[in-house]
Short mmCIF file of C-alpha atoms and ligand atoms in Angstrom, two decimals:
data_model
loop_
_atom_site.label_atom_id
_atom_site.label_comp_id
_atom_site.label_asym_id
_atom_site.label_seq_id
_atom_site.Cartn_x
_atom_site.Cartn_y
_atom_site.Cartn_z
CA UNK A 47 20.60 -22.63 -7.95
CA UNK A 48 17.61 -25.24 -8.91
CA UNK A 49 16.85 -25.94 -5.28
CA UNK A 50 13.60 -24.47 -5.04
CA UNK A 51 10.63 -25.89 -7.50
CA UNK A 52 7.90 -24.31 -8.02
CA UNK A 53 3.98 -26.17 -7.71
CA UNK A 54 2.37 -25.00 -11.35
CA UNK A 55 -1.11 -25.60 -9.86
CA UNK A 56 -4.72 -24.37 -11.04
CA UNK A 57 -5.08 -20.92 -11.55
CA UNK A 58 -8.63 -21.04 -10.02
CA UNK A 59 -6.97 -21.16 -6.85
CA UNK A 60 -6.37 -17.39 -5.71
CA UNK A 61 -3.73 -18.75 -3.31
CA UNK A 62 -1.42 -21.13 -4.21
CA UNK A 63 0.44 -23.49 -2.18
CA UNK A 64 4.13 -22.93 -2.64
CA UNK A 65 6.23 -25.77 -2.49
CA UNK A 66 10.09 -24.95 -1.45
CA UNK A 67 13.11 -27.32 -0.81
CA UNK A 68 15.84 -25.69 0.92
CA UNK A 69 19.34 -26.34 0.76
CA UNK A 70 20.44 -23.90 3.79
CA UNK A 71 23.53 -21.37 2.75
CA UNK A 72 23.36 -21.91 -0.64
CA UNK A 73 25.34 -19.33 -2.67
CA UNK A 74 24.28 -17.51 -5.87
CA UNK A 75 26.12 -15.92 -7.96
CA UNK A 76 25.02 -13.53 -11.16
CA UNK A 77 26.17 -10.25 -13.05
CA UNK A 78 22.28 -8.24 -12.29
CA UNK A 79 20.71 -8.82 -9.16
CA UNK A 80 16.90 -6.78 -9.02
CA UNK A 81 15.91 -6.91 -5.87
CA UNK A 82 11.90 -6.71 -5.73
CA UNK A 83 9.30 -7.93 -8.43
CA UNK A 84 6.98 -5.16 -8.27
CA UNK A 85 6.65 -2.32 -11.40
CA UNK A 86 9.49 -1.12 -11.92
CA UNK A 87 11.59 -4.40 -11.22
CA UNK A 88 9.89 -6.65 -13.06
CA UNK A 89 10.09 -4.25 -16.03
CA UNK A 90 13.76 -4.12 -16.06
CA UNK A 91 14.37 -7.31 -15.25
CA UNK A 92 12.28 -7.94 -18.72
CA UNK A 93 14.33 -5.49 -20.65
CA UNK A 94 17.50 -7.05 -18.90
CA UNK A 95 16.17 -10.58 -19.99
CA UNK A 96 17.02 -10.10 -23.56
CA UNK A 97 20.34 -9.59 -23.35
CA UNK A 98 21.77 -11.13 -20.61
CA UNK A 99 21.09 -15.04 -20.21
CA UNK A 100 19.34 -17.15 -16.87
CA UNK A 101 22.56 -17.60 -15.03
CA UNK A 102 23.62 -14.17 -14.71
CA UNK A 103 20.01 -12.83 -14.22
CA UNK A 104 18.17 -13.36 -10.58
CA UNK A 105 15.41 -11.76 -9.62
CA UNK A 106 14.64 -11.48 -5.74
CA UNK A 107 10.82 -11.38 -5.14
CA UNK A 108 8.71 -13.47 -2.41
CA UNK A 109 5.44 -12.51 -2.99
CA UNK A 110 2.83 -14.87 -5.16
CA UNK A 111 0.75 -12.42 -6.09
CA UNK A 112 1.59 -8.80 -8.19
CA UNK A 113 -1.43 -6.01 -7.97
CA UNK A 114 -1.44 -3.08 -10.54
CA UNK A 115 -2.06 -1.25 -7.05
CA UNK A 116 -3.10 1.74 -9.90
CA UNK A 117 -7.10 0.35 -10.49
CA UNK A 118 -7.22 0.20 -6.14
CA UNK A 119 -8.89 3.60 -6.03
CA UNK A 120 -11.44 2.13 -8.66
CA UNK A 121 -11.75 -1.12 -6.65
CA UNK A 122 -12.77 1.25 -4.02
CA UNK A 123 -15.39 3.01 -5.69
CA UNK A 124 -17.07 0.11 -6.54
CA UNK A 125 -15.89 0.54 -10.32
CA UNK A 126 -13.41 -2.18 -11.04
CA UNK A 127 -13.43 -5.84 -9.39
CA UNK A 128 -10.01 -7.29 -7.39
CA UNK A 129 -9.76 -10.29 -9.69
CA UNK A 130 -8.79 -7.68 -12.42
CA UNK A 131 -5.59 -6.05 -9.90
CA UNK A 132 -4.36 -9.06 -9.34
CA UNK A 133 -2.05 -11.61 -11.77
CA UNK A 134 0.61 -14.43 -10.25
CA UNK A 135 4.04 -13.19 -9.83
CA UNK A 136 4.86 -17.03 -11.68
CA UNK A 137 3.26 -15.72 -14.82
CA UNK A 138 4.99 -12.03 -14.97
CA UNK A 139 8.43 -12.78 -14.43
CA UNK A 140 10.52 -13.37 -17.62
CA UNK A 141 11.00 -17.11 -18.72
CA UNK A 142 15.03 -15.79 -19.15
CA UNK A 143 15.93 -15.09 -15.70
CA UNK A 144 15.90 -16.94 -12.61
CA UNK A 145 13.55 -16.60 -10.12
CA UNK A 146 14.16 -16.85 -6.16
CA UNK A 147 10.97 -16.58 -3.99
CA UNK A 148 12.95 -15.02 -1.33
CA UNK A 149 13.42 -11.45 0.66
CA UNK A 150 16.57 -9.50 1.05
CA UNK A 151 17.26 -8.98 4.64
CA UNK A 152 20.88 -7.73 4.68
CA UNK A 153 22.72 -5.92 1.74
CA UNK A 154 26.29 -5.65 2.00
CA UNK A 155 27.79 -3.06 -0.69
CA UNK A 156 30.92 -3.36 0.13
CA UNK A 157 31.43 -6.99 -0.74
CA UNK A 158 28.69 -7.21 -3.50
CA UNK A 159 26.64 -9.73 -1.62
CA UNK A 160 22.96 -9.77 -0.27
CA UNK A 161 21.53 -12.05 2.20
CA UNK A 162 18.24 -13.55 2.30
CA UNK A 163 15.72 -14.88 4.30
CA UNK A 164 15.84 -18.13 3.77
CA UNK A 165 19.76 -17.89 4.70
CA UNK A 166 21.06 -18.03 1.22
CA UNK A 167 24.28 -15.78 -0.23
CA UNK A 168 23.89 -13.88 -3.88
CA UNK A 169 26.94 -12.48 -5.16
CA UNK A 170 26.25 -9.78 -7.85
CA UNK A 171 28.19 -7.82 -10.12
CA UNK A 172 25.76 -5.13 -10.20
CA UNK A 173 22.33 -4.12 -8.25
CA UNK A 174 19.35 -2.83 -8.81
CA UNK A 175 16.85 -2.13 -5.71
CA UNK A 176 13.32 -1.67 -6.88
CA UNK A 177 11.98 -2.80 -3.03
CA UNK A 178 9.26 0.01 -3.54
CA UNK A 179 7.46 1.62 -0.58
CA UNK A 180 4.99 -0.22 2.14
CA UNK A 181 2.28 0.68 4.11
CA UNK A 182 2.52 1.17 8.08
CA UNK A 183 -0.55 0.69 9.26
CA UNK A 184 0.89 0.25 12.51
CA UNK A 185 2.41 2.82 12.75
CA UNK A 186 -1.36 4.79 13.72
CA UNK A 187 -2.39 3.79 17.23
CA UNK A 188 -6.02 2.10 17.00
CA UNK A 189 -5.89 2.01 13.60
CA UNK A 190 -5.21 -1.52 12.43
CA UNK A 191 -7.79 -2.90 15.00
CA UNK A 192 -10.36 -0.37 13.39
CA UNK A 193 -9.51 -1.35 9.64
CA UNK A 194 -10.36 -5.05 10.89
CA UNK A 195 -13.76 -4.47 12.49
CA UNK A 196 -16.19 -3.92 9.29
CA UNK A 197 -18.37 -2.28 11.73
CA UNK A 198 -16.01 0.51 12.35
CA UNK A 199 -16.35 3.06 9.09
CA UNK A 200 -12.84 2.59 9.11
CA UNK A 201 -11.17 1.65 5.32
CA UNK A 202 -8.11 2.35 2.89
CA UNK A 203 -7.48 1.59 -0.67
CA UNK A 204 -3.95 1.32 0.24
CA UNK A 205 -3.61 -2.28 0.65
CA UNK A 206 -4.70 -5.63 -1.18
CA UNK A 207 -6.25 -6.78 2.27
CA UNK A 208 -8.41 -3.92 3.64
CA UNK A 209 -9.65 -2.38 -0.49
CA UNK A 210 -12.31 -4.42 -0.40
CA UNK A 211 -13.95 -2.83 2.00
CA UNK A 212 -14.02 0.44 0.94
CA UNK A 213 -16.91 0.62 -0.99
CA UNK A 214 -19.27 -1.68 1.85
CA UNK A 215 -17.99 1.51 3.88
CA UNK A 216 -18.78 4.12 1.42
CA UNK A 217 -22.60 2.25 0.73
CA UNK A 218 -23.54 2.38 4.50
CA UNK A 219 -22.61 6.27 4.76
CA UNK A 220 -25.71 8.22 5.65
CA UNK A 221 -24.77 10.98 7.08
CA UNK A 222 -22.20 12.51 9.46
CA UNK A 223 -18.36 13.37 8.60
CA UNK A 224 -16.83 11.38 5.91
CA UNK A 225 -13.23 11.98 6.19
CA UNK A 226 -9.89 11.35 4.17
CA UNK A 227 -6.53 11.70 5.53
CA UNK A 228 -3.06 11.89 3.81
CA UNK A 229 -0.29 10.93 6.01
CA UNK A 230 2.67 12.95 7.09
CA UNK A 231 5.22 11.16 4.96
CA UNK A 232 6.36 10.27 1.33
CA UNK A 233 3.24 7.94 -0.26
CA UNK A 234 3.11 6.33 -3.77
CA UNK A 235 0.41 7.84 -5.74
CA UNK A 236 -0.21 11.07 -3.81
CA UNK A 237 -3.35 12.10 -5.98
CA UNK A 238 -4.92 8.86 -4.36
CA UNK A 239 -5.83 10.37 -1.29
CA UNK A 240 -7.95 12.63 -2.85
CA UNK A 241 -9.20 10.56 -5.80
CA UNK A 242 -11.20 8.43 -3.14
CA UNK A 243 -12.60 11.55 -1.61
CA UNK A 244 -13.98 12.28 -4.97
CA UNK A 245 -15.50 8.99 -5.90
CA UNK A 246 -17.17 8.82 -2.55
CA UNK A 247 -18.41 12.51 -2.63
CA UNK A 248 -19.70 11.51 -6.75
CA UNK A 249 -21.39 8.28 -5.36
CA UNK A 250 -23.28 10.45 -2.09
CA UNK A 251 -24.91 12.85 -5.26
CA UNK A 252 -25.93 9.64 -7.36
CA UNK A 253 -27.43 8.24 -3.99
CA UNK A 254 -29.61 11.23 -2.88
CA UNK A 255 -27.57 11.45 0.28
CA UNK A 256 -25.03 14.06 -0.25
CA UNK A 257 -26.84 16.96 2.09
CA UNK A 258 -26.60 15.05 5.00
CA UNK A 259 -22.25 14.33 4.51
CA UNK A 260 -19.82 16.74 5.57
CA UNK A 261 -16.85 15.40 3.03
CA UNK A 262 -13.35 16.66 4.54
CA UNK A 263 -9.80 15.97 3.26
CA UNK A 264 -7.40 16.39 5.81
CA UNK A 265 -4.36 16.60 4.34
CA UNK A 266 -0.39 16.87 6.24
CA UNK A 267 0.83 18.95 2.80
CA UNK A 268 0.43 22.27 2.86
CA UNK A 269 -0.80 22.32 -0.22
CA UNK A 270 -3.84 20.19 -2.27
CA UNK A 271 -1.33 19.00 -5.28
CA UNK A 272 1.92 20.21 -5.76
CA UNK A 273 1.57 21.52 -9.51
CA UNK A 274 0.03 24.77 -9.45
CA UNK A 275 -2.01 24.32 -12.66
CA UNK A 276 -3.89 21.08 -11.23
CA UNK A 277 -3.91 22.63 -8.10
CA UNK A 278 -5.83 25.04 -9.14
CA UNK A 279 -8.43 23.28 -10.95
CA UNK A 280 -8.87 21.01 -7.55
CA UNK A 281 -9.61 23.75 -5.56
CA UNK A 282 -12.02 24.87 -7.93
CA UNK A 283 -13.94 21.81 -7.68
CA UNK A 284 -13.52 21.42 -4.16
CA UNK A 285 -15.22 24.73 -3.66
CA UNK A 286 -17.85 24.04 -6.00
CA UNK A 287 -18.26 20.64 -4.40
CA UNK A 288 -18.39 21.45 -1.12
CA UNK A 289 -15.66 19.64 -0.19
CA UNK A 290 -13.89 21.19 3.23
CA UNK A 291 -9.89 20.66 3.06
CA UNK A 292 -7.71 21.05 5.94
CA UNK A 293 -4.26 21.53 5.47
CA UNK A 294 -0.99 20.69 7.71
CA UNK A 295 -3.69 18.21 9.05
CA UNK A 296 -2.05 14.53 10.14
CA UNK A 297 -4.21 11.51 11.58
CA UNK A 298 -2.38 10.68 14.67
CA UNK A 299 -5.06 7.85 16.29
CA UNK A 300 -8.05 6.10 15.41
CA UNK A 301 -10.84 5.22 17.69
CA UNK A 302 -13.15 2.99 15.81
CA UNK A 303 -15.16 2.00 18.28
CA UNK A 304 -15.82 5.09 19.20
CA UNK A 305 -15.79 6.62 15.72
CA UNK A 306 -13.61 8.94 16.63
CA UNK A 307 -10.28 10.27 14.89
CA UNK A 308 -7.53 12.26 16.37
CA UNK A 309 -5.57 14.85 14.08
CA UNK A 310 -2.75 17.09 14.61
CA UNK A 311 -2.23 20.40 13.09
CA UNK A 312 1.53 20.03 11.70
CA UNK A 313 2.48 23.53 12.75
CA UNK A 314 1.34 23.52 16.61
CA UNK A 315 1.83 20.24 17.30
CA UNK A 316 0.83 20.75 20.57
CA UNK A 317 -2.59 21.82 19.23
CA UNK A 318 -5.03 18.01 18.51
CA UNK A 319 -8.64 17.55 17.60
CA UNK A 320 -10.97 15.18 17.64
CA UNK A 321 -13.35 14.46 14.76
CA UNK A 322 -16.28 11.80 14.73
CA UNK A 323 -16.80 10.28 11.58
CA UNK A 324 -19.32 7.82 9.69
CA UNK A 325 -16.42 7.03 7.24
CA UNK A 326 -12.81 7.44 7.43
CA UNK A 327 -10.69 6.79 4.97
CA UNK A 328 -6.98 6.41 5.87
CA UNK A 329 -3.66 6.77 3.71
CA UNK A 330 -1.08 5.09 6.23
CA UNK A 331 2.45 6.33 6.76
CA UNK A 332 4.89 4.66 4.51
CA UNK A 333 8.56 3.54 4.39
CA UNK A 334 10.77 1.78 2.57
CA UNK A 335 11.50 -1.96 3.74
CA UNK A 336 13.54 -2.91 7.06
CA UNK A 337 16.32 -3.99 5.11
CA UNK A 338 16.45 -0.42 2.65
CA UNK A 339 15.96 1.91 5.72
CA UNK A 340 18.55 0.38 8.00
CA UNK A 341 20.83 0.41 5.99
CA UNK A 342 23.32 3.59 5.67
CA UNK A 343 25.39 2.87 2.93
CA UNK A 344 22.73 2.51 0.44
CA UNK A 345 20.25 4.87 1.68
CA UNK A 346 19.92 8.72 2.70
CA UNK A 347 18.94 10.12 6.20
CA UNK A 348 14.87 9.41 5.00
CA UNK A 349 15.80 5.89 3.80
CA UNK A 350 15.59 6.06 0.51
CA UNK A 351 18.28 4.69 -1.72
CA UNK A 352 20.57 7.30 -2.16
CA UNK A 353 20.75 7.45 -6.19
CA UNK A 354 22.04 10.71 -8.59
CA UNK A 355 18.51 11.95 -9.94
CA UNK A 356 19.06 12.06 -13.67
CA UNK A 357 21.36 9.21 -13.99
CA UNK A 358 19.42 6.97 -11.04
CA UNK A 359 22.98 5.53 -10.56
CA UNK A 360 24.02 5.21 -6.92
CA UNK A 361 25.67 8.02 -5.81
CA UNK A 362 28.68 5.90 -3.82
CA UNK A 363 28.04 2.22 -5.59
CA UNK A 364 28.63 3.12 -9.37
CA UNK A 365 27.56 -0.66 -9.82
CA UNK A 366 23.78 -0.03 -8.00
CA UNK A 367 20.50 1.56 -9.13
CA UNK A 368 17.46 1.99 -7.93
CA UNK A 369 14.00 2.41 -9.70
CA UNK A 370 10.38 3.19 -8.58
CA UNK A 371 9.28 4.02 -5.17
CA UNK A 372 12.28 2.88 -2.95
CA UNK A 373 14.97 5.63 -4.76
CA UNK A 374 15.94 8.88 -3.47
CA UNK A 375 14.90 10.69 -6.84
CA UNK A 376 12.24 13.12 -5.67
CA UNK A 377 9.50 12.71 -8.56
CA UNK A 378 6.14 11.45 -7.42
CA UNK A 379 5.73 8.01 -6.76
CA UNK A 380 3.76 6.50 -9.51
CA UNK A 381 4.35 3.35 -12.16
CA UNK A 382 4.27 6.22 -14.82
CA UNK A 383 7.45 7.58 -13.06
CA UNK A 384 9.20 4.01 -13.13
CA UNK A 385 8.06 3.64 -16.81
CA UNK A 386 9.86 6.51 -17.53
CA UNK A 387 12.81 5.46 -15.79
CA UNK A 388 12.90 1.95 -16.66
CA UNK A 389 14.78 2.94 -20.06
CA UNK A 390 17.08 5.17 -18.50
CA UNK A 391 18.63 2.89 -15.89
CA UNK A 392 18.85 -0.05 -18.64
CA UNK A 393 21.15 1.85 -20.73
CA UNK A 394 22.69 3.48 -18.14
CA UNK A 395 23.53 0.19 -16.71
CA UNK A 396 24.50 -1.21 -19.94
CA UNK A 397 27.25 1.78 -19.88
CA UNK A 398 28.21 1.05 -17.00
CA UNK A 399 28.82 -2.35 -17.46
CA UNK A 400 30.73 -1.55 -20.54
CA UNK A 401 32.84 1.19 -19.02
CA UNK A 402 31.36 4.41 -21.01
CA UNK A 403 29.61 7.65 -20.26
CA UNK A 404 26.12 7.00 -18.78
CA UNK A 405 23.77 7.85 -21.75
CA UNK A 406 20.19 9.03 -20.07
CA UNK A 407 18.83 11.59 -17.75
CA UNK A 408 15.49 10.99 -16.63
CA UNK A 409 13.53 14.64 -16.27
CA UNK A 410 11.29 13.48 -13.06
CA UNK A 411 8.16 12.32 -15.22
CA UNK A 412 4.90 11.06 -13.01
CA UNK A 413 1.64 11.09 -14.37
CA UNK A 414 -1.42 11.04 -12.54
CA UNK A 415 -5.00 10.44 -13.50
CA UNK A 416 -6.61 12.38 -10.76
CA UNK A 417 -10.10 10.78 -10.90
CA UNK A 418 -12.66 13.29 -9.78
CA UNK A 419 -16.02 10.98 -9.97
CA UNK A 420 -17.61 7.91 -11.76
CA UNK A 421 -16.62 9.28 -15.25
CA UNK A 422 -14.21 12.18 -14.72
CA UNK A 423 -10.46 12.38 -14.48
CA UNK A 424 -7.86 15.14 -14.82
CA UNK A 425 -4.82 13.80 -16.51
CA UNK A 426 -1.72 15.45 -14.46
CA UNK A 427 1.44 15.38 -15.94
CA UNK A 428 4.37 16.88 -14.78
CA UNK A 429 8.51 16.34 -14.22
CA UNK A 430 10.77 17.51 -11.35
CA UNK A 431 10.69 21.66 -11.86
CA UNK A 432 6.69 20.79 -11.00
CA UNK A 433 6.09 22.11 -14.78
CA UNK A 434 3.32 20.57 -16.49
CA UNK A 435 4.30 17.48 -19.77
CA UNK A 436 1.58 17.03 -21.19
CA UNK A 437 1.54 13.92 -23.55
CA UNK A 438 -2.14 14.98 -25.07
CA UNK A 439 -3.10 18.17 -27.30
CA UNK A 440 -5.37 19.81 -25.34
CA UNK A 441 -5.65 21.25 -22.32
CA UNK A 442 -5.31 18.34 -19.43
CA UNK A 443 -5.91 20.23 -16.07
CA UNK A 444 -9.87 20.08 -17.27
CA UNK A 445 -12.19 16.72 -16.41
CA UNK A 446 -12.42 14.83 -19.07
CA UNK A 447 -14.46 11.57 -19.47
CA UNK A 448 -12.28 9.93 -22.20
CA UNK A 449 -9.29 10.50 -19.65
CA UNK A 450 -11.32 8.93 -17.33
CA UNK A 451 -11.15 5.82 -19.69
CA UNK A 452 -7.75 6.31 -20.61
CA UNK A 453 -7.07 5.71 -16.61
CA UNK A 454 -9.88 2.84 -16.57
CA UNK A 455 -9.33 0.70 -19.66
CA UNK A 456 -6.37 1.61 -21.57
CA UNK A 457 -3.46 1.72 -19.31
CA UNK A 458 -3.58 -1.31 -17.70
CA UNK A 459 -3.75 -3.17 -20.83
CA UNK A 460 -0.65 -0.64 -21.78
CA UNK A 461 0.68 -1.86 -18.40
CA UNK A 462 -0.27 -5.71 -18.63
CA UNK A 463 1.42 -6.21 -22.49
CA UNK A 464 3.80 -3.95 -22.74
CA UNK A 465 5.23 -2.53 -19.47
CA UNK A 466 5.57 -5.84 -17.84
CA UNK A 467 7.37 -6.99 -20.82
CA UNK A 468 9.77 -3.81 -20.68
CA UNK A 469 8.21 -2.66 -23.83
CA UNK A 470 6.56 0.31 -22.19
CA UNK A 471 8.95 3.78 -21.38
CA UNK A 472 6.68 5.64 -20.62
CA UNK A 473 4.63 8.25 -22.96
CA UNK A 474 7.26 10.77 -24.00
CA UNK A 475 7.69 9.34 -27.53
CA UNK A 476 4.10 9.37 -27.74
CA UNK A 477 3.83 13.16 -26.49
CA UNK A 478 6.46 14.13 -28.98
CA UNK A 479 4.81 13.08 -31.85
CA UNK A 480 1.11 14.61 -30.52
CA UNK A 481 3.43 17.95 -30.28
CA UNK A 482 4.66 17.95 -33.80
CA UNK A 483 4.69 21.27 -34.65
CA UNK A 484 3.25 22.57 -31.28
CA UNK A 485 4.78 24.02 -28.23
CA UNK A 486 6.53 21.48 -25.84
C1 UQ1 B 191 1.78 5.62 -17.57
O1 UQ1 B 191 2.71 5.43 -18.35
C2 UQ1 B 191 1.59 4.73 -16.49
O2 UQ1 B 191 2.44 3.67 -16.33
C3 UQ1 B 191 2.12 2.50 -16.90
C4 UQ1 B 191 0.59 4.97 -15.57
O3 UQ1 B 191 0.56 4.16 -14.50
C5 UQ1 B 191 -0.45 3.44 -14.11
C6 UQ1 B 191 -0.31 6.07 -15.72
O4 UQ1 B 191 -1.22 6.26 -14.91
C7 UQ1 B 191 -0.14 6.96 -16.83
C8 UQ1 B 191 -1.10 8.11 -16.99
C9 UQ1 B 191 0.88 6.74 -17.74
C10 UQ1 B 191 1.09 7.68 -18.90
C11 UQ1 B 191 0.46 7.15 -20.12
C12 UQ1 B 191 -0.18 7.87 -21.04
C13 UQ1 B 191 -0.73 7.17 -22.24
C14 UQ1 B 191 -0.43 9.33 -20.93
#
């Protein structure tokens, strides 16, 4: 259990050695396994912290480094720095659990085990996946090389390695097609896409140079947000904006060299263009992990973990949940959605464990602040019937600058203090009491 120590070294250092001994085959045994340290795991295993002790508490996670991946779209736009994304994985997870810096690479329901990496055996009582959803850059022919030549216009928010260069991107832009893509597949965040498109479009009219961009969103959905009432106001400003969207429109390859991108129109397949661009700005493909996907038993036929929506208990393993990006529930993908469900799979776990009814439903709450330029943001909020819940008073599918700040300033200090430390639901309490005597 103590074989691996961990090097406490200066935090000036934005990488940090990592110092590992390795007894090979170990075995580990514990009552909650979470698999993954990202949102919504290392929020539960917080809550989970305080009432069960180290021993029966591990925690899966290799990386060093957690991002609140929510301020990336700001990083983009020049408006927030990566220093502030970024905090070490060391100084997030709970003191009362124990930690192993290691990857799941084979989960075996039937027996209650999981393999790792390093070739060590946990034995669980029960599981929680929170593995989340990655990025496949590869997955885009000529993309990857592109996203690595700075030269190319080519850039994406979606990841802690290329963000950085989205705004050097968006400063060079001149003229010519700036173009955003959304992929043909389930992303976190799906307002992000178009959130970029907007910041870059905002920074072109600040600069003097917005007459000589074409700004297109090429979206695969068939629609520009799936809740009619923000949908609505989007198009509006999209129109007024000048903004051209293309639906049922999917990247397929990426010629930055060329500047070229090639796009497919989702309904006649057979039927590709070719755009040149000065900027294009790519939301990849993404899946859950290796691990999650292969596996039947704990996933459906898109490779999500297959859980009951309301309860988010497995629907075959009554001893497994999932949370956040890698479960089958079919909210958005947000860390407002696994806020809201980090209460409901703690109790409903605690049930479980105790042999009684499962106690909480969780409605399909995701939030997102659609930022529509360098002080702007419509606050969407919405559960699974696509019906707006609105935590606010007044009316939320109109740009407001103190949602803008809201998005900016105040939730990732909510995030930071509170949700890390599984003190942070989500807003419903919050909502109910701004409703007092209102509708909803
Ligand atoms: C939220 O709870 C949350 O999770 C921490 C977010 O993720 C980054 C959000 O973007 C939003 C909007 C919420 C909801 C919070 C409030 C105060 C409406």
């Amino acid at each position: 259990m103590f074989a691996r120590c961990y090097n406490k070294i200066s935090h000036l250092n934005s990488i940090r050695p990592f110092s590992s001994t390795k007894i090979l085959n170990e075995t580990h045994s514990c009552k909650v396994l979470v698999v993954g340290g990202g949102t919504g795991g290392l929020a539960l295993t917080a809550k989970l912290s305080r009432t069960l002790n180290k021993s029966n508490l591990i925690l899966l996670e290799p990386s060093n480094d957690h991002y609140y991946q929510p301020l990336f779209t700001l990083v983009g736009g020049g408006i927030e720095k990566m220093k502030d994304t970024r905090k070490y994985e060391e100084d997030l997870v709970p003191k009362n659990c124990t930690w192993l810096k290691d990857k799941a690479v084979d989960f075996n329901l039937k027996k209650n085990t999981v393999n790792t990496a390093l070739g060590d055996k946990i034995e669980y009582d029960y599981l929680i996946v929170a593995t989340g959803i990655i990025p496949r850059y590869e997955l885009i022919p000529g993309l990857v090389e592109s996203l690595k030549n700075p030269e190319s216009g080519v850039c994406s928010i979606y990841s802690p390695n290329y963000v950085e260069n989205v705004f050097p991107v968006m400063q060079k832009l001149n003229s010519g097609n700036a173009i955003f893509t959304f992929p043909n597949s389930p992303v976190k965040c799906p307002g992000a896409p178009q959130k970029i498109c907007y910041i870059t479009e905002d920074y072109l009219r600040k600069e003097g140079k917005r007459t000589n961009v074409n700004v297109i969103y090429n979206t695969s959905l068939p629609v520009i947000f799936g809740v009619k009432r923000y949908a609505d106001a989007l198009w509006k400003i999209c129109k007024e904006r000048d903004i051209n969207v293309n639906t049922r429109t999917n990247l397929v390859r990426v010629n930055g060299e060329k500047k070229e991108a090639t796009f497919e129109n989702l309904d006649k397949p057979e039927e590709k263009s070719i755009l040149p661009f000065s900027m294009l700005h790519v939301v990849p493909p993404m899946s859950t992990t290796e691990a999650i996907s292969s596996n039947k038993d704990l996933t459906n036929a898109a490779g999500f973990v297959e859980v009951d929506k309301s309860t988010m208990q497995h629907v075959r393993f009554p001893n497994i949940f999932a949370i956040g990006d890698c479960s089958s529930s079919p909210n958005s993908k947000t860390a407002a959605a696994a806020a809201a469900q980090t209460n409901v799979v703690f109790e409903n776990l605690k049930a479980v464990m105790k042999n009684q009814k499962l106690p909480l439903t969780y409605d399909g709450y995701a939030s997102c602040p659609l930022v529509t330029g360098y002080d702007k943001c419509i606050l969407a909020e919405f559960d699974y019937e696509l019906n707006p819940l609105e935590t606010f008073p007044f009316r939320q599918d109109v740009e407001r600058t103190s949602m803008f700040l809201l998005k900016k300033d105040v939730i990732p200090v909510i995030y930071w203090n509170l949700m890390m430390k599984g003190l942070w639901n989500g807003p419903a309490l919050f909502r109910k009491i701004m409703h007092l005597g209102l509708h909803k």
